[in-house]
Coordinates of C-alpha atoms and ligand atoms in Angstrom, one line a residue:
M1 CA -35.7 33.6 86.0
S2 CA -37.1 36.8 85.4
Q3 CA -39.3 36.7 82.2
Q4 CA -40.0 40.1 80.7
P5 CA -42.9 40.3 78.2
I6 CA -42.1 41.4 74.6
T7 CA -43.7 44.5 73.6
T8 CA -45.6 43.8 70.4
A9 CA -45.6 46.7 68.3
T10 CA -49.1 48.0 67.4
A11 CA -49.5 48.3 63.5
A12 CA -48.5 51.8 62.5
T13 CA -51.3 54.1 62.3
Q14 CA -49.7 56.6 59.7
A15 CA -51.0 56.9 56.1
I16 CA -48.6 55.0 53.8
P17 CA -47.0 57.5 51.6
S18 CA -47.8 57.7 48.0
N19 CA -45.3 55.5 45.7
Y20 CA -44.8 53.3 48.7
K21 CA -46.0 49.9 49.7
L22 CA -45.8 48.6 53.2
T23 CA -44.2 45.2 54.1
S24 CA -44.3 44.1 57.6
E25 CA -42.4 41.7 59.8
N26 CA -43.7 41.1 63.2
S27 CA -43.6 44.4 64.8
A28 CA -41.9 46.6 61.9
Q29 CA -43.5 47.7 58.8
I30 CA -40.9 48.7 56.3
L31 CA -41.8 51.3 53.3
V32 CA -40.9 49.9 49.9
P33 CA -40.6 52.4 47.0
I34 CA -43.3 51.2 44.5
T35 CA -41.3 52.5 41.3
E36 CA -38.2 50.8 42.6
Q37 CA -39.7 47.8 44.1
S38 CA -37.6 45.3 42.1
D39 CA -34.5 47.0 43.4
N40 CA -35.5 47.5 46.8
K41 CA -36.3 43.7 47.1
A42 CA -32.7 43.2 47.4
F43 CA -32.8 44.9 50.9
I44 CA -35.2 42.8 52.7
N45 CA -34.7 38.9 52.5
P46 CA -38.1 37.6 54.0
I47 CA -36.1 33.9 54.5
Q48 CA -33.9 35.9 57.1
E49 CA -37.0 36.2 59.4
F50 CA -35.8 33.2 61.4
N51 CA -32.2 34.7 62.0
R52 CA -34.1 38.0 63.0
D53 CA -36.5 36.4 65.5
L54 CA -33.8 34.3 66.7
S55 CA -31.7 37.5 67.3
V56 CA -34.6 39.2 69.0
A57 CA -34.9 36.3 71.4
S58 CA -31.2 35.8 72.0
I59 CA -30.3 39.5 72.7
S60 CA -33.3 39.6 74.9
V61 CA -32.0 36.6 76.9
W62 CA -28.4 38.1 76.7
S63 CA -29.7 41.0 78.6
E64 CA -31.2 39.1 81.4
M65 CA -28.4 37.2 82.1
V66 CA -26.0 40.3 82.2
R67 CA -28.7 42.1 84.4
E68 CA -28.7 39.1 87.0
E69 CA -24.7 39.1 86.6
K70 CA -24.3 42.8 87.4
M71 CA -26.9 42.6 90.3
A72 CA -25.0 39.7 91.8
K73 CA -21.6 41.3 91.3
F74 CA -22.9 44.4 93.0
A75 CA -24.5 42.4 95.7
A76 CA -21.4 40.6 96.5
R77 CA -19.3 43.5 96.8
R78 CA -21.6 45.1 99.1
S79 CA -22.0 41.8 101.3
K80 CA -18.4 42.5 101.7
G81 CA -19.0 46.0 103.0
K82 CA -17.2 47.4 99.9
G83 CA -18.4 50.4 98.0
K84 CA -21.3 52.6 98.2
R85 CA -24.8 51.7 97.4
M86 CA -25.3 51.1 93.6
A87 CA -28.5 51.2 91.4
E88 CA -27.7 47.6 90.7
E89 CA -28.5 46.5 94.0
N90 CA -32.2 47.6 93.4
P91 CA -34.3 44.6 92.7
D92 CA -36.3 47.0 90.0
W93 CA -33.0 48.0 88.4
Q94 CA -33.0 47.6 84.6
F95 CA -30.2 46.9 82.4
K96 CA -30.2 49.5 79.5
F97 CA -27.9 49.0 76.7
S98 CA -26.7 49.8 73.1
I99 CA -26.8 48.0 69.9
L100 CA -25.3 48.6 66.6
D101 CA -26.8 47.2 63.6
A102 CA -23.6 47.7 61.5
L103 CA -25.1 46.8 58.0
S104 CA -28.6 47.7 58.6
A105 CA -30.2 47.9 54.7
T106 CA -33.7 49.0 55.4
G107 CA -33.5 49.4 59.4
L108 CA -35.6 46.3 59.6
R109 CA -33.6 44.8 62.4
A110 CA -32.9 47.9 64.1
I111 CA -36.7 48.9 64.2
R112 CA -37.6 45.3 65.5
Y113 CA -34.8 45.4 68.3
A114 CA -36.1 48.7 69.3
K115 CA -39.7 47.6 69.5
E116 CA -39.3 43.9 70.7
I117 CA -36.2 44.0 73.2
P118 CA -37.0 45.5 76.4
N119 CA -34.3 47.8 77.7
A120 CA -32.4 48.3 74.2
D121 CA -32.8 51.9 74.5
R122 CA -29.9 53.2 72.0
I123 CA -29.9 51.6 68.6
Y124 CA -27.5 52.6 65.9
A125 CA -28.6 51.6 62.3
N126 CA -26.0 51.9 59.7
D127 CA -25.1 51.5 56.2
F128 CA -22.8 52.8 53.8
L129 CA -25.3 53.3 50.9
P130 CA -27.0 56.5 51.0
D131 CA -30.2 55.2 49.6
A132 CA -30.1 52.5 52.3
V133 CA -29.7 55.3 55.0
E134 CA -32.4 57.2 53.4
A135 CA -34.6 53.9 53.7
I136 CA -33.7 53.6 57.4
R137 CA -34.6 57.1 58.3
R138 CA -37.8 56.9 56.5
N139 CA -38.6 53.5 58.4
V140 CA -37.5 54.5 61.8
E141 CA -39.8 57.7 61.5
Y142 CA -42.7 55.7 60.0
N143 CA -42.5 53.0 62.9
G144 CA -42.0 55.8 65.6
V145 CA -38.8 54.7 67.0
S146 CA -36.8 57.9 66.2
D147 CA -36.2 58.2 70.1
K148 CA -34.5 55.1 70.2
V149 CA -33.0 54.6 66.6
S150 CA -30.4 56.7 65.1
A151 CA -29.4 56.2 61.6
T152 CA -25.6 56.6 60.6
E153 CA -24.1 56.5 56.9
G154 CA -20.7 55.1 56.3
D155 CA -18.2 52.2 56.4
A156 CA -19.3 50.0 59.4
S157 CA -15.6 49.3 60.5
A158 CA -14.7 53.0 60.4
L159 CA -17.7 53.6 62.7
M160 CA -16.8 50.7 65.1
Y161 CA -13.3 51.6 65.1
Q162 CA -14.5 55.3 66.2
H163 CA -16.0 53.6 69.3
R164 CA -13.3 51.3 70.2
S165 CA -12.1 53.1 73.3
K166 CA -14.9 54.7 75.4
A167 CA -18.5 54.6 74.2
Q168 CA -18.4 50.9 73.1
F169 CA -21.6 49.1 72.0
D170 CA -23.1 46.3 74.1
V171 CA -24.4 44.6 71.1
I172 CA -23.0 44.4 67.5
D173 CA -25.0 42.8 64.8
L174 CA -23.1 41.8 61.5
D175 CA -25.4 40.6 58.8
P176 CA -23.5 41.3 55.6
Y177 CA -23.9 39.6 52.2
G178 CA -21.1 36.8 52.2
T179 CA -18.6 36.9 54.6
A180 CA -18.3 38.9 58.0
A181 CA -14.4 38.5 58.2
P182 CA -13.7 42.0 57.2
F183 CA -15.7 43.7 60.2
V184 CA -14.5 41.3 62.8
D185 CA -11.4 42.8 64.2
A186 CA -13.1 46.1 64.7
A187 CA -16.5 44.4 66.4
V188 CA -14.3 42.7 69.0
Q189 CA -12.7 46.0 69.9
S190 CA -15.7 47.9 70.0
L191 CA -18.2 45.8 72.3
S192 CA -18.2 46.3 75.6
N193 CA -17.0 43.9 78.2
G194 CA -19.2 40.7 78.1
G195 CA -20.9 42.3 75.2
L196 CA -22.8 40.2 72.3
L197 CA -21.6 39.9 68.9
C198 CA -24.2 38.5 66.3
I199 CA -22.7 37.4 63.1
T200 CA -24.2 36.2 59.9
C201 CA -21.8 34.7 57.1
T202 CA -23.5 33.2 53.7
D203 CA -20.4 32.3 52.1
T204 CA -21.1 28.9 52.6
A205 CA -19.2 27.5 49.6
V206 CA -16.2 29.1 51.1
M207 CA -16.4 28.0 54.5
A208 CA -18.2 24.5 54.1
G209 CA -17.5 23.6 50.6
S210 CA -14.3 22.0 49.1
N211 CA -13.4 24.0 46.2
Y212 CA -12.1 27.0 47.9
P213 CA -9.9 26.1 50.7
E214 CA -7.5 29.1 49.7
K215 CA -10.2 31.7 49.8
C216 CA -11.5 30.1 53.1
Y217 CA -7.9 30.5 54.5
S218 CA -8.0 34.1 53.6
N219 CA -11.4 35.0 55.1
Y220 CA -11.1 32.9 58.5
G221 CA -7.4 31.8 59.0
G222 CA -8.1 27.9 58.1
T223 CA -9.2 25.7 55.6
P224 CA -12.8 24.0 55.6
V225 CA -13.3 20.1 56.1
K226 CA -14.4 17.9 53.2
A227 CA -16.8 15.8 55.1
E228 CA -20.7 15.7 55.7
Y229 CA -19.7 17.6 58.8
S230 CA -18.2 20.5 57.1
H231 CA -21.3 22.9 58.4
E232 CA -20.1 22.3 61.8
A233 CA -16.4 22.9 60.9
A234 CA -17.6 26.2 59.1
L235 CA -19.0 27.3 62.6
R236 CA -15.7 26.3 64.2
L237 CA -13.6 27.7 61.7
I238 CA -15.4 31.4 62.3
L239 CA -15.3 31.2 66.0
N240 CA -11.5 30.7 66.0
S241 CA -11.2 33.6 63.8
V242 CA -13.2 35.6 66.2
S243 CA -11.5 34.2 69.2
Q244 CA -7.9 35.0 67.7
S245 CA -9.1 38.6 66.6
A246 CA -10.2 39.1 70.5
A247 CA -7.2 37.6 71.9
R248 CA -5.1 40.2 70.2
Y249 CA -6.8 42.8 72.4
G250 CA -6.5 40.9 75.8
R251 CA -10.3 39.7 75.0
Y252 CA -11.7 36.1 74.7
I253 CA -15.1 34.6 73.4
E254 CA -17.6 32.9 74.9
P255 CA -20.0 31.3 72.1
L256 CA -23.7 31.4 73.4
M257 CA -25.1 29.5 70.4
S258 CA -23.6 28.7 67.0
L259 CA -26.2 27.6 64.1
S260 CA -25.8 26.2 60.6
I261 CA -29.2 27.6 59.2
D262 CA -30.4 27.1 55.4
F263 CA -27.7 28.7 53.3
Y264 CA -25.7 30.5 56.0
V265 CA -24.3 30.3 59.7
R266 CA -25.2 32.6 62.4
M267 CA -23.5 33.0 65.9
W268 CA -24.2 34.6 69.0
I269 CA -20.9 35.2 70.8
R270 CA -20.0 36.9 74.1
V271 CA -16.7 39.0 74.0
H272 CA -15.2 39.3 77.4
D273 CA -11.9 41.2 78.8
G274 CA -9.4 39.0 80.8
L275 CA -5.9 37.8 80.5
S276 CA -6.9 34.4 81.9
G277 CA -9.3 33.5 79.4
T278 CA -7.3 35.2 76.8
K279 CA -4.1 32.6 77.6
K280 CA -6.5 29.7 77.4
A281 CA -7.8 30.7 73.8
F282 CA -4.8 28.4 72.3
S283 CA -6.2 25.4 73.9
K284 CA -9.6 25.9 72.2
A285 CA -8.1 25.8 68.8
G286 CA -6.5 22.9 66.8
L287 CA -6.1 21.3 63.6
V288 CA -8.6 18.7 62.7
H289 CA -7.2 15.9 60.3
V290 CA -10.0 14.2 58.3
C291 CA -9.8 10.7 56.4
S292 CA -10.4 11.4 52.9
F293 CA -12.4 8.0 52.5
C294 CA -14.3 7.5 55.9
R295 CA -14.2 10.8 57.3
S296 CA -12.9 9.7 60.9
H297 CA -11.3 12.5 62.3
K298 CA -8.3 13.4 64.8
I299 CA -8.0 16.5 66.8
Q300 CA -4.8 18.5 67.3
A301 CA -4.8 21.2 70.0
F302 CA -2.6 24.0 69.8
G303 CA -2.2 24.6 73.5
R304 CA -2.6 22.5 76.9
V305 CA -3.5 24.5 80.3
V306 CA -2.2 22.7 83.4
T307 CA -3.5 23.8 86.8
K308 CA -1.8 22.0 89.6
T309 CA -2.4 22.5 93.6
S310 CA 0.4 22.8 96.0
D311 CA 0.6 21.0 99.2
K312 CA -0.2 24.4 100.6
G313 CA -3.5 24.6 98.7
A314 CA -1.9 27.3 96.3
E315 CA -3.2 26.8 92.5
S316 CA -0.6 27.5 89.7
T317 CA -1.6 27.4 86.0
K318 CA 0.8 26.7 83.2
F319 CA 0.3 27.1 79.4
Q320 CA 2.0 24.4 77.5
A321 CA 2.5 23.2 74.0
P322 CA 0.9 19.9 73.7
Q323 CA 2.5 16.4 72.4
T324 CA 1.7 15.8 68.8
A325 CA -1.5 13.8 68.9
H326 CA -1.4 10.4 67.0
V327 CA -3.0 11.0 63.5
G328 CA -2.5 7.8 61.7
E329 CA 0.4 5.5 60.7
N330 CA 2.4 7.3 57.8
G331 CA -0.3 9.9 57.8
R332 CA -2.8 7.4 56.9
C333 CA -6.2 6.6 58.7
D334 CA -6.2 3.9 61.3
E335 CA -9.5 2.8 60.3
C336 CA -9.3 2.6 56.5
S337 CA -5.9 3.1 55.5
A338 CA -6.8 6.2 53.1
V339 CA -4.8 9.4 53.3
M340 CA -5.5 12.1 56.0
H341 CA -6.0 15.7 55.2
A342 CA -5.0 18.6 58.0
N343 CA -7.9 20.9 58.0
G344 CA -8.4 24.2 60.0
P345 CA -7.2 25.5 62.5
M346 CA -10.7 25.8 64.0
W347 CA -12.3 25.9 67.4
I348 CA -12.6 22.8 69.3
D349 CA -14.3 23.9 72.3
T350 CA -18.2 24.2 72.8
L351 CA -20.4 25.9 70.5
H352 CA -23.1 26.8 72.7
N353 CA -23.6 27.7 76.2
K354 CA -26.1 25.2 77.6
T355 CA -27.4 27.7 80.5
F356 CA -28.3 30.0 77.7
T357 CA -29.8 27.7 74.9
K358 CA -31.8 26.3 77.9
R359 CA -33.0 29.9 78.8
L360 CA -33.7 31.0 75.2
L361 CA -35.8 27.7 74.9
E362 CA -37.9 29.0 77.8
H363 CA -38.1 32.3 76.5
V364 CA -39.3 31.1 73.1
E365 CA -42.1 28.6 74.9
N366 CA -43.0 31.7 76.8
N367 CA -43.5 34.0 73.8
A368 CA -44.3 31.8 71.1
S369 CA -47.2 34.0 69.9
K370 CA -44.7 36.8 69.5
Y371 CA -42.4 35.2 66.9
G372 CA -43.5 34.3 63.4
T373 CA -41.1 31.5 63.2
A374 CA -41.6 30.3 66.8
H375 CA -41.9 26.7 65.9
R376 CA -39.0 26.4 63.9
M377 CA -37.0 28.3 66.6
K378 CA -38.1 25.9 69.4
G379 CA -37.2 22.9 67.0
M380 CA -33.6 24.2 66.4
V381 CA -32.8 25.7 69.8
S382 CA -34.0 22.5 71.3
T383 CA -31.7 20.3 68.9
A384 CA -28.7 22.6 69.8
N385 CA -29.7 22.6 73.3
E386 CA -29.5 18.8 73.5
E387 CA -26.4 18.6 71.5
L388 CA -23.5 16.7 72.9
D389 CA -20.2 18.8 73.2
A390 CA -18.4 16.2 71.0
P391 CA -17.2 17.7 68.0
F392 CA -18.6 16.8 64.4
Y393 CA -21.1 13.8 63.6
F394 CA -21.9 11.2 61.3
T395 CA -24.7 9.8 59.2
T396 CA -25.4 6.1 59.0
D397 CA -25.6 6.5 55.2
T398 CA -22.2 7.8 54.8
I399 CA -20.5 5.0 56.6
A400 CA -22.6 2.4 55.1
S401 CA -21.5 3.4 51.8
A402 CA -18.1 3.5 52.7
M403 CA -18.6 -0.1 53.8
K404 CA -20.8 -1.0 50.7
L405 CA -23.7 -2.1 53.2
A406 CA -27.4 -1.2 53.1
A407 CA -27.7 1.5 55.8
P408 CA -28.8 0.7 59.4
S409 CA -31.1 2.8 61.0
M410 CA -29.8 5.9 63.1
L411 CA -31.9 4.0 66.3
T412 CA -30.1 0.8 65.6
V413 CA -26.5 2.6 65.5
A414 CA -27.3 5.0 68.1
S415 CA -28.6 2.3 70.4
G416 CA -25.5 0.2 69.8
L417 CA -23.2 3.2 70.9
V418 CA -25.5 3.8 74.0
N419 CA -25.5 -0.1 75.0
A420 CA -21.5 0.2 74.8
G421 CA -21.3 3.1 77.2
Y422 CA -20.9 6.1 74.9
H423 CA -23.3 9.0 74.4
V424 CA -25.4 10.2 71.5
S425 CA -27.3 13.2 70.2
R426 CA -28.5 14.5 67.0
S427 CA -27.0 17.6 65.6
H428 CA -28.9 20.8 64.6
A429 CA -26.7 21.1 61.5
L430 CA -28.1 18.1 59.7
A431 CA -31.1 15.8 59.4
G432 CA -30.1 12.3 60.1
S433 CA -26.8 13.0 61.8
I434 CA -25.5 11.3 65.1
K435 CA -23.1 13.2 67.4
T436 CA -21.1 11.1 69.8
D437 CA -18.3 10.8 72.2
A438 CA -17.2 7.2 70.7
P439 CA -14.5 6.8 68.7
A440 CA -14.2 6.0 64.9
S441 CA -13.3 2.5 65.5
A442 CA -16.4 1.9 68.0
I443 CA -18.7 3.7 65.4
H444 CA -17.3 1.2 62.6
D445 CA -17.7 -1.6 65.1
M446 CA -21.7 -1.2 65.2
F447 CA -21.5 -1.6 61.3
R448 CA -19.1 -4.7 61.7
K449 CA -21.8 -6.1 63.8
W450 CA -24.7 -4.9 61.5
M451 CA -22.6 -6.6 58.5
K452 CA -22.8 -10.1 60.3
T453 CA -26.4 -10.6 59.5
R454 CA -26.0 -8.9 56.2
P455 CA -22.7 -10.2 54.6
I456 CA -21.1 -8.3 51.8
K457 CA -19.5 -9.9 48.6
L458 CA -16.0 -9.2 49.2
D459 CA -15.3 -10.7 45.7
N460 CA -16.3 -7.1 44.2
V461 CA -14.0 -5.2 46.8
K462 CA -10.6 -4.8 45.9
E463 CA -7.6 -6.0 47.8
G464 CA -6.3 -3.3 49.9
S465 CA -8.8 -0.6 49.5
P466 CA -10.4 1.2 52.0
T467 CA -13.6 -0.5 51.9
R468 CA -11.8 -4.0 52.3
V469 CA -9.8 -2.4 55.1
L470 CA -12.9 -1.2 56.8
V471 CA -14.9 -4.1 56.7
T472 CA -12.4 -7.0 57.3
K473 CA -11.1 -5.2 60.5
E474 CA -12.0 -7.3 63.4
A475 CA -14.5 -5.7 65.6
V476 CA -13.2 -4.8 69.3
I477 CA -16.5 -4.4 70.6
D478 CA -19.1 -7.3 70.5
A479 CA -21.9 -4.7 69.6
D480 CA -25.5 -5.1 70.9
L481 CA -27.6 -3.4 68.7
T482 CA -30.9 -4.0 70.5
H483 CA -32.9 -0.6 70.6
N484 CA -32.3 1.2 73.5
Q485 CA -35.0 2.9 75.2
T486 CA -33.0 6.0 75.8
V487 CA -32.4 6.6 72.1
I488 CA -35.9 5.8 71.3
D489 CA -36.9 8.5 73.7
M490 CA -34.3 10.8 72.2
L491 CA -35.7 10.4 68.5
N492 CA -39.1 10.3 69.5
N493 CA -40.6 13.4 68.2
K494 CA -43.5 13.7 70.8
E495 CA -43.8 17.5 70.4
R496 CA -43.7 17.3 66.6
M497 CA -41.1 19.8 66.7
T498 CA -39.5 21.1 63.4
R499 CA -36.0 20.1 64.2
Y500 CA -35.2 20.4 60.4
Q501 CA -36.9 22.3 57.8
A502 CA -36.9 21.9 54.3
N503 CA -35.7 24.7 51.9
P504 CA -38.5 27.1 50.8
A505 CA -38.7 27.8 47.1
N506 CA -37.2 31.3 47.4
W507 CA -34.4 29.9 49.3
G508 CA -30.9 31.5 49.2
P509 CA -29.4 34.9 50.2
L510 CA -30.5 37.7 47.9
A511 CA -28.0 39.7 45.3
K512 CA -26.7 42.9 46.3
P513 CA -28.6 46.0 45.3
A514 CA -27.2 47.8 42.4
G515 CA -25.1 51.1 43.1
G516 CA -23.1 52.1 45.9
P517 CA -19.6 53.0 46.6
P518 CA -16.9 51.2 44.1
R519 CA -16.1 47.6 45.4
K520 CA -12.8 48.0 47.4
K521 CA -10.2 45.4 48.6
G522 CA -11.0 44.8 52.2
T523 CA -14.6 45.6 52.1
E524 CA -17.5 43.2 52.2
E525 CA -18.0 43.5 48.6
G526 CA -13.9 43.5 47.6
V527 CA -13.6 40.0 49.4
E528 CA -16.2 38.7 47.4
K529 CA -14.6 37.5 44.2
V530 CA -17.5 35.8 42.8
A531 CA -20.9 37.3 43.5
K532 CA -22.3 33.6 43.0
E533 CA -20.0 32.5 45.8
D534 CA -22.9 34.4 48.2
N535 CA -25.0 31.8 47.2
G536 CA -23.6 29.3 49.1
T537 CA -25.2 26.3 48.9
S538 CA -26.6 26.7 45.4
V539 CA -23.0 27.2 44.2
E540 CA -21.9 24.4 46.5
A541 CA -24.8 22.0 44.8
S542 CA -23.7 23.0 41.4
K543 CA -20.1 22.2 42.0
A544 CA -21.4 18.9 43.5
T545 CA -20.3 16.3 40.9
T546 CA -18.3 14.0 42.8
K547 CA -19.5 11.7 45.4
D548 CA -17.8 13.3 48.3
D549 CA -19.3 16.6 47.0
K550 CA -22.6 15.3 47.1
L551 CA -21.9 14.3 50.9
D552 CA -21.1 17.8 51.4
N553 CA -24.4 19.0 50.6
H554 CA -25.8 19.6 54.1
G555 CA -28.3 17.1 53.9
K556 CA -31.2 19.4 53.5
A557 CA -32.7 17.5 50.9
D558 CA -31.1 14.3 52.3
S559 CA -31.5 10.8 51.5
S560 CA -30.6 9.2 54.8
G561 CA -34.1 8.2 55.4
D562 CA -33.8 11.2 57.9
S563 CA -36.7 13.3 56.2
V564 CA -36.9 17.0 56.8
D565 CA -39.8 18.7 57.5
K566 CA -41.5 20.3 54.4
N567 CA -43.9 22.4 56.5
V568 CA -44.1 23.9 59.9
G569 CA -45.8 21.1 62.2
E570 CA -46.2 18.6 59.5
K571 CA -46.0 14.9 61.0
R572 CA -43.1 13.0 60.6
T573 CA -42.8 9.4 60.6
V574 CA -39.0 8.4 60.0
D575 CA -36.4 6.0 61.3
G576 CA -33.9 4.7 58.8
A577 CA -36.2 3.9 55.8
N578 CA -33.3 1.4 54.9
D579 CA -33.7 -0.4 57.9
A580 CA -35.7 -3.1 56.5
H581 CA -35.1 -5.8 59.3
D582 CA -35.9 -3.4 62.1
N583 CA -39.8 -4.4 62.3
K584 CA -40.5 -2.3 65.1
K585 CA -40.4 0.9 63.2
A586 CA -40.8 3.6 65.9
K587 CA -42.5 6.6 64.8
L588 CA -39.4 9.2 65.2
D589 CA -38.3 12.4 64.5
V590 CA -34.7 12.4 63.4
Ligands
LIG1 C1 -27.6 41.8 53.9 S1 -27.7 43.4 54.0 C2 -28.5 43.8 55.5 C3 -29.5 43.1 55.9 C4 -30.4 43.6 57.1 N1 -29.4 43.0 58.2 C5 -31.4 42.7 57.7 O1 -31.6 41.9 58.3 O2 -32.5 43.2 56.7 C6 -26.1 44.0 54.1 C7 -26.0 45.6 54.0 O3 -24.5 46.0 54.4 C8 -24.2 47.2 53.6 N2 -22.9 47.1 53.7 C9 -22.0 46.4 52.9 N3 -20.8 46.8 53.2 C10 -20.8 47.6 54.3 C11 -19.8 48.4 54.8 N4 -18.6 48.3 54.8 N5 -20.1 49.4 55.7 C12 -21.5 49.9 55.8 N6 -22.8 49.1 55.2 C13 -22.1 47.9 54.4 C14 -25.2 47.2 52.3 O4 -25.1 48.2 51.5 C15 -26.4 46.2 52.8 O5 -27.2 47.1 52.8
LIG2 ZN1 -10.7 6.3 57.1

C-alpha cells in the first residue's frame, strides 16, 4: 500500500494580532477574538477533535484508494490497446481532488484538510454567517493556506446545487448542529462519481431515542428502535435516507465506515453512479421488527435481487418483492410473546467496508504521532474493523434482566455461541455488547443453560408474563458454556486499546452561536424545534425515566461489568463482574 506521510504543519510564525488569542488543534491555529471569546467558543468544539482526526485520516485513505482505482482502470484500458496514454498510467501520478467543508464555522476543518491531507488542493470553506466567513478568511490567511482554501458565504445547499452538474466536489463534509438531513439531497448530487460524503448528525435524542419517532421520520424517513442497539439503528436510518436520496439521481452508496461516537454519529460514505447499484438499493433497506420486552428482532427486506445463469452461461438479474418475513405469531415475539414494534425503514447492509477500515487502521498505526487522538482512533477503528456484519447486538445485562437472572459474563455467553458454531464480535457502539449471527432463540438458550446452575424462583414471576415465557421455554441447543480460546483472544486487550472512552467533563455538542439569519423551515436551524434536542444524549438521559429508556442510554456509563476507559491507555481489567462463578477471570477488554 502506498503510504504518504502527512505534512505536519509548522507552527504559524506570524504575530498574533492584538485582541486575538490563539487556539490550536494539530496543524491548525485558530484566532479567537478576545473580546468575544465567550461567543466564539461556540464555533470550536474541542471534543470534536476525534471527529476531525478521523476525517483527515479517512479522506487520506479514500484518496489513496481512488488513486489506485483510477490507475488500475487506465492500465486495464491500455492493456486492451484502447485509448491514448493517460497521465494516470504514470506510477508517480497523483490524484488531486477538491473538498467542500460546507458548514465550516472557523475554517478549522478546512485548514487541517489543506495542511494534513496530501493532494487535497482545492478546498472550499463555506458558512452562511458573515462573522464565521470573516473568521474563516482570517484563519486561512493566518495559517498560510490561501492558495488552497477559499472562503465562501452562503447557504450550503444553494452552493451545492450550483455545483451539481459539472464542477462537482470530490469530498463533501457536512458537520452541522443537529441533523444533516436538510443538506443530503444537494450533497448526493454535487459529489463526483465515487466521491466521499462525510456526515455528522448530533440529534441523538431523535435518531436513537424513543421520544421523537415522528421527528425521526421527518428527518430520516424512518422511525428509531427502542432497544440497546438504538445507536446502530440510528446509523442505519441515516444510511438509508442517504441511499434513497442518491437513488433518485441514479446513484448508490457504499458506506466506508459508520460510527456512533460520544453524542453524535459520523459516517464516511462513497456515492457512485450506476444503474445496477441503484437497482440493488431496495434490497439493502428494510423494516426491523423489535420485541418490546426482550428486544429480539426480525428484519423484513424491501427487495430481493435474484441472479440466474442460463445453460449458455449468460447471467440475468431480476429484482423482486420479497415474501413477507415471519415476524411472530399474531405480531407477538416468538421468544417471549410480548408485542413487536415495526421500526425503520433502515439500511440492512454492511456499515463498514473492511478493506477501507483495515487500511485506515494501518494508516493510523503508521501516522500515530500525527494525530492528537491516535490512541482512541486505533481503538475505535479496530473495533469497527473486527465487527461482524450481522445487524445489531445485545448485552448480557439486558437479557439477564429480562430473565430475572444474575448476568453471566460476556466471555461465558460469547463462548457458548462460538461453541455452538456461531460467530461473535464486539460492537464499537456500546461497551459490553455482543454482535452475533445467532438467532435470538440460540442466544436465549445460552442463558437457559446458565440458569440451570442458578435456578430462579418462579413463584414471583407472573404466569404468562414475557419473563415466564422466556425462562420456561425448553432450550433447543444444549449449550456448552466452557470458555472458548477464540473468544478469550477476542476479548483480551493485549494492546491496551481504548475501545470505549468515558465521556469527558465538557462532553456534548456546543450551543449554536447567537446571531445569523432568521431560522427558516428546511434549514438546519429550522428543523431543530427544540434547541436542546441537539444535546442528544443529555436530553435522552434526562428523559430516561423508564427502565426501557435507561437501556437506551448508549451504555457510555454502563453497568454491564464492561467498563469504559476513563483515560487514554488506562489499564482495563474487565470481564462480567456479575459472573461470580467464573473463577478464572481473564483480564479482558470488553
Ligand atoms: C457545528 S458548526 C461547524 C463546525 C466545524 N465543522 C468544525 O469542525 O469546527 C456548524 C456551522 O454551520 C453553519 N450553518 C448552519 N446552517 C447553514 C447553512 N444552511 N448554510 C451554511 N452554513 C450553515 C453555522 O453557522 C455553523 O458555523
Ligand atoms: Zn421478546
